[in-house]
PDB file of C-alpha atoms in Angstrom:
ATOM      1  CA  UNK N   1     -12.876  19.851 -42.080  1.00 52.00           C
ATOM      2  CA  UNK N   2      -9.689  20.834 -40.202  1.00 54.00           C
ATOM      3  CA  UNK N   3     -11.687  21.192 -36.984  1.00 57.00           C
ATOM      4  CA  UNK N   4     -13.209  17.720 -37.416  1.00 43.00           C
ATOM      5  CA  UNK N   5      -9.794  16.138 -37.980  1.00 46.00           C
ATOM      6  CA  UNK N   6      -8.344  18.003 -34.974  1.00 47.00           C
ATOM      7  CA  UNK N   7     -11.188  16.813 -32.752  1.00 42.00           C
ATOM      8  CA  UNK N   8     -10.788  13.250 -34.000  1.00 42.00           C
ATOM      9  CA  UNK N   9      -7.043  13.267 -33.304  1.00 49.00           C
ATOM     10  CA  UNK N  10      -7.554  14.832 -29.871  1.00 45.00           C
ATOM     11  CA  UNK N  11     -10.152  12.185 -29.035  1.00 47.00           C
ATOM     12  CA  UNK N  12      -7.783   9.396 -30.034  1.00 39.00           C
ATOM     13  CA  UNK N  13      -4.974  10.885 -27.968  1.00 41.00           C
ATOM     14  CA  UNK N  14      -7.141  11.166 -24.858  1.00 41.00           C
ATOM     15  CA  UNK N  15      -8.438   7.629 -25.328  1.00 39.00           C
ATOM     16  CA  UNK N  16      -4.890   6.351 -25.684  1.00 40.00           C
ATOM     17  CA  UNK N  17      -3.822   8.109 -22.497  1.00 37.00           C
ATOM     18  CA  UNK N  18      -6.729   6.727 -20.526  1.00 35.00           C
ATOM     19  CA  UNK N  19      -6.119   3.195 -21.737  1.00 35.00           C
ATOM     20  CA  UNK N  20      -2.432   3.277 -20.904  1.00 36.00           C
ATOM     21  CA  UNK N  21      -2.715   4.872 -17.469  1.00 43.00           C
ATOM     22  CA  UNK N  22      -3.823   1.590 -15.865  1.00 49.00           C
ATOM     23  CA  UNK N  23      -5.414   1.195 -12.458  1.00 56.00           C
ATOM     24  CA  UNK N  24      -3.590   0.177  -9.318  1.00 60.00           C
ATOM     25  CA  UNK N  25      -4.018  -3.412  -8.335  1.00 88.00           C
ATOM     26  CA  UNK N  26      -3.928  -3.142  -4.571  1.00 97.00           C
ATOM     27  CA  UNK N  27      -7.081  -3.686  -2.536  1.00 97.00           C
ATOM     28  CA  UNK N  28      -8.411  -1.354   0.129  1.00 97.00           C
ATOM     29  CA  UNK N  29     -10.171  -2.741   3.190  1.00 98.00           C
ATOM     30  CA  UNK N  30     -11.091  -1.522   6.663  1.00 97.00           C
ATOM     31  CA  UNK N  31      -9.064  -2.135   9.786  1.00 97.00           C
ATOM     32  CA  UNK N  32     -11.729  -4.576  10.979  1.00 96.00           C
ATOM     33  CA  UNK N  33     -11.439  -6.533   7.727  1.00 97.00           C
ATOM     34  CA  UNK N  34      -7.647  -6.527   8.117  1.00 97.00           C
ATOM     35  CA  UNK N  35      -8.004  -7.910  11.649  1.00 97.00           C
ATOM     36  CA  UNK N  36     -10.211 -10.695  10.261  1.00 96.00           C
ATOM     37  CA  UNK N  37      -7.579 -11.502   7.611  1.00 96.00           C
ATOM     38  CA  UNK N  38      -4.907 -11.663  10.302  1.00 97.00           C
ATOM     39  CA  UNK N  39      -7.053 -14.241  12.107  1.00 96.00           C
ATOM     40  CA  UNK N  40      -7.693 -16.423   9.048  1.00 97.00           C
ATOM     41  CA  UNK N  41      -4.531 -16.108   6.945  1.00 96.00           C
ATOM     42  CA  UNK N  42      -1.175 -17.624   7.850  1.00 94.00           C
ATOM     43  CA  UNK N  43       1.529 -16.360   5.519  1.00 95.00           C
ATOM     44  CA  UNK N  44       1.314 -12.572   5.494  1.00 98.00           C
ATOM     45  CA  UNK N  45       3.331  -9.486   6.372  1.00 98.00           C
ATOM     46  CA  UNK N  46       1.984  -6.478   8.255  1.00 98.00           C
ATOM     47  CA  UNK N  47       3.813  -3.468   6.861  1.00 98.00           C
ATOM     48  CA  UNK N  48       3.949  -0.199   8.807  1.00 98.00           C
ATOM     49  CA  UNK N  49       5.070   2.574   6.440  1.00 98.00           C
ATOM     50  CA  UNK N  50       5.377   5.346   9.047  1.00 98.00           C
ATOM     51  CA  UNK N  51       8.678   6.747  10.283  1.00 98.00           C
ATOM     52  CA  UNK N  52      10.838   4.704  12.608  1.00 97.00           C
ATOM     53  CA  UNK N  53       9.990   7.017  15.499  1.00 98.00           C
ATOM     54  CA  UNK N  54       6.236   6.628  14.921  1.00 98.00           C
ATOM     55  CA  UNK N  55       6.695   2.856  14.739  1.00 98.00           C
ATOM     56  CA  UNK N  56       8.579   2.784  18.050  1.00 98.00           C
ATOM     57  CA  UNK N  57       5.831   4.767  19.781  1.00 97.00           C
ATOM     58  CA  UNK N  58       3.053   2.346  18.805  1.00 97.00           C
ATOM     59  CA  UNK N  59       2.546  -0.350  16.166  1.00 98.00           C
ATOM     60  CA  UNK N  60       0.573  -3.499  15.462  1.00 98.00           C
ATOM     61  CA  UNK N  61       2.277  -6.584  16.936  1.00 97.00           C
ATOM     62  CA  UNK N  62       4.365  -8.404  14.335  1.00 97.00           C
ATOM     63  CA  UNK N  63       4.467  -5.446  11.942  1.00 98.00           C
ATOM     64  CA  UNK N  64       7.689  -4.606  10.167  1.00 98.00           C
ATOM     65  CA  UNK N  65       8.646  -0.999   9.546  1.00 98.00           C
ATOM     66  CA  UNK N  66       9.658   0.244   6.107  1.00 98.00           C
ATOM     67  CA  UNK N  67       8.991   3.995   5.919  1.00 98.00           C
ATOM     68  CA  UNK N  68       7.061   5.117   2.847  1.00 98.00           C
ATOM     69  CA  UNK N  69       9.812   7.617   2.029  1.00 97.00           C
ATOM     70  CA  UNK N  70      12.332   4.784   1.621  1.00 97.00           C
ATOM     71  CA  UNK N  71      10.235   2.803  -0.861  1.00 97.00           C
ATOM     72  CA  UNK N  72      11.398   3.654  -4.365  1.00 95.00           C
ATOM     73  CA  UNK N  73      12.466   1.734  -7.423  1.00 92.00           C
ATOM     74  CA  UNK N  74      14.926  -0.597  -5.659  1.00 94.00           C
ATOM     75  CA  UNK N  75      14.133  -4.142  -4.572  1.00 93.00           C
ATOM     76  CA  UNK N  76      13.133  -4.430  -0.896  1.00 97.00           C
ATOM     77  CA  UNK N  77      15.140  -7.150   0.892  1.00 96.00           C
ATOM     78  CA  UNK N  78      12.581  -7.438   3.727  1.00 97.00           C
ATOM     79  CA  UNK N  79       9.864  -8.253   1.150  1.00 98.00           C
ATOM     80  CA  UNK N  80      11.408 -10.963  -1.051  1.00 97.00           C
ATOM     81  CA  UNK N  81       8.163 -12.723  -2.096  1.00 97.00           C
ATOM     82  CA  UNK N  82       6.242 -10.477  -4.479  1.00 96.00           C
ATOM     83  CA  UNK N  83       3.163 -12.730  -4.282  1.00 96.00           C
ATOM     84  CA  UNK N  84       2.939 -12.834  -0.476  1.00 97.00           C
ATOM     85  CA  UNK N  85       0.005 -11.092   1.197  1.00 98.00           C
ATOM     86  CA  UNK N  86       1.204  -7.702   2.484  1.00 98.00           C
ATOM     87  CA  UNK N  87      -1.134  -5.704   4.738  1.00 98.00           C
ATOM     88  CA  UNK N  88      -0.103  -2.030   4.626  1.00 98.00           C
ATOM     89  CA  UNK N  89      -0.942   0.720   7.122  1.00 98.00           C
ATOM     90  CA  UNK N  90       0.331   4.101   8.302  1.00 98.00           C
ATOM     91  CA  UNK N  91      -1.037   6.757  10.682  1.00 98.00           C
ATOM     92  CA  UNK N  92      -4.142   7.959   8.856  1.00 96.00           C
ATOM     93  CA  UNK N  93      -4.196   6.180   5.479  1.00 96.00           C
ATOM     94  CA  UNK N  94      -2.406   8.599   3.147  1.00 97.00           C
ATOM     95  CA  UNK N  95       1.118   7.135   3.245  1.00 98.00           C
ATOM     96  CA  UNK N  96      -0.212   3.577   3.140  1.00 98.00           C
ATOM     97  CA  UNK N  97      -1.960   4.366  -0.162  1.00 97.00           C
ATOM     98  CA  UNK N  98       1.228   5.935  -1.541  1.00 97.00           C
ATOM     99  CA  UNK N  99       3.314   2.958  -0.416  1.00 98.00           C
ATOM    100  CA  UNK N 100       0.792   0.491  -1.856  1.00 98.00           C
ATOM    101  CA  UNK N 101       1.024   2.227  -5.246  1.00 97.00           C
ATOM    102  CA  UNK N 102       4.819   2.058  -5.114  1.00 97.00           C
ATOM    103  CA  UNK N 103       4.766  -1.625  -4.168  1.00 98.00           C
ATOM    104  CA  UNK N 104       2.453  -2.417  -7.084  1.00 97.00           C
ATOM    105  CA  UNK N 105       4.865  -0.611  -9.429  1.00 96.00           C
ATOM    106  CA  UNK N 106       7.687  -2.747  -8.011  1.00 97.00           C
ATOM    107  CA  UNK N 107       5.752  -5.877  -9.009  1.00 96.00           C
ATOM    108  CA  UNK N 108       4.056  -6.895  -5.764  1.00 97.00           C
ATOM    109  CA  UNK N 109       0.744  -8.529  -6.572  1.00 96.00           C
ATOM    110  CA  UNK N 110      -0.990  -9.150  -3.238  1.00 97.00           C
ATOM    111  CA  UNK N 111      -1.089  -5.751  -1.534  1.00 98.00           C
ATOM    112  CA  UNK N 112      -3.940  -4.897   0.827  1.00 98.00           C
ATOM    113  CA  UNK N 113      -4.093  -1.359   2.225  1.00 98.00           C
ATOM    114  CA  UNK N 114      -6.133  -0.884   5.406  1.00 98.00           C
ATOM    115  CA  UNK N 115      -5.681   2.743   6.361  1.00 96.00           C
ATOM    116  CA  UNK N 116      -4.163   4.028   9.545  1.00 97.00           C
ATOM    117  CA  UNK N 117      -3.354   2.998  13.059  1.00 97.00           C
ATOM    118  CA  UNK N 118      -5.516   5.919  14.218  1.00 95.00           C
ATOM    119  CA  UNK N 119      -8.553   3.780  13.344  1.00 93.00           C
ATOM    120  CA  UNK N 120      -7.078   0.458  14.531  1.00 96.00           C
ATOM    121  CA  UNK N 121      -9.081  -1.057  17.383  1.00 94.00           C
ATOM    122  CA  UNK N 122      -6.864  -4.096  17.882  1.00 95.00           C
ATOM    123  CA  UNK N 123      -3.797  -4.583  20.040  1.00 96.00           C
ATOM    124  CA  UNK N 124      -0.763  -2.321  19.722  1.00 97.00           C
ATOM    125  CA  UNK N 125       2.709  -2.433  21.234  1.00 97.00           C
ATOM    126  CA  UNK N 126       5.563   0.030  21.602  1.00 95.00           C
ATOM    127  CA  UNK N 127       9.277  -0.421  21.070  1.00 90.00           C
ATOM    128  CA  UNK N 128      10.925  -2.625  18.503  1.00 84.00           C
TER     129      UNK N 128
END
């Protein structure tokens, strides 16, 4: 009887944890799909979450740079509209996923992560 009760309690605890963990609400798309969005949408931000040095070497035209490491629990002045479409990328896709998770936790509701500039086939520029 004790084993049955223990298993029942353990099952409830695991179910409770799974229900409360929640899934992220950002979308993931390919670079090609992001390029299509940039052609069809008007009010969006392209967010490069690499370091400032990486950004200066090469970035997508019009992108703003907010390094992933600087995104925390504070409001982000460069991103005042939490409902605006924000297209997030980095070098290979790892930091852009991390940054997208952080942005969702900060209350941003229209985050689209599209991987890394390594796979970007569109135009790039260097400098600021």
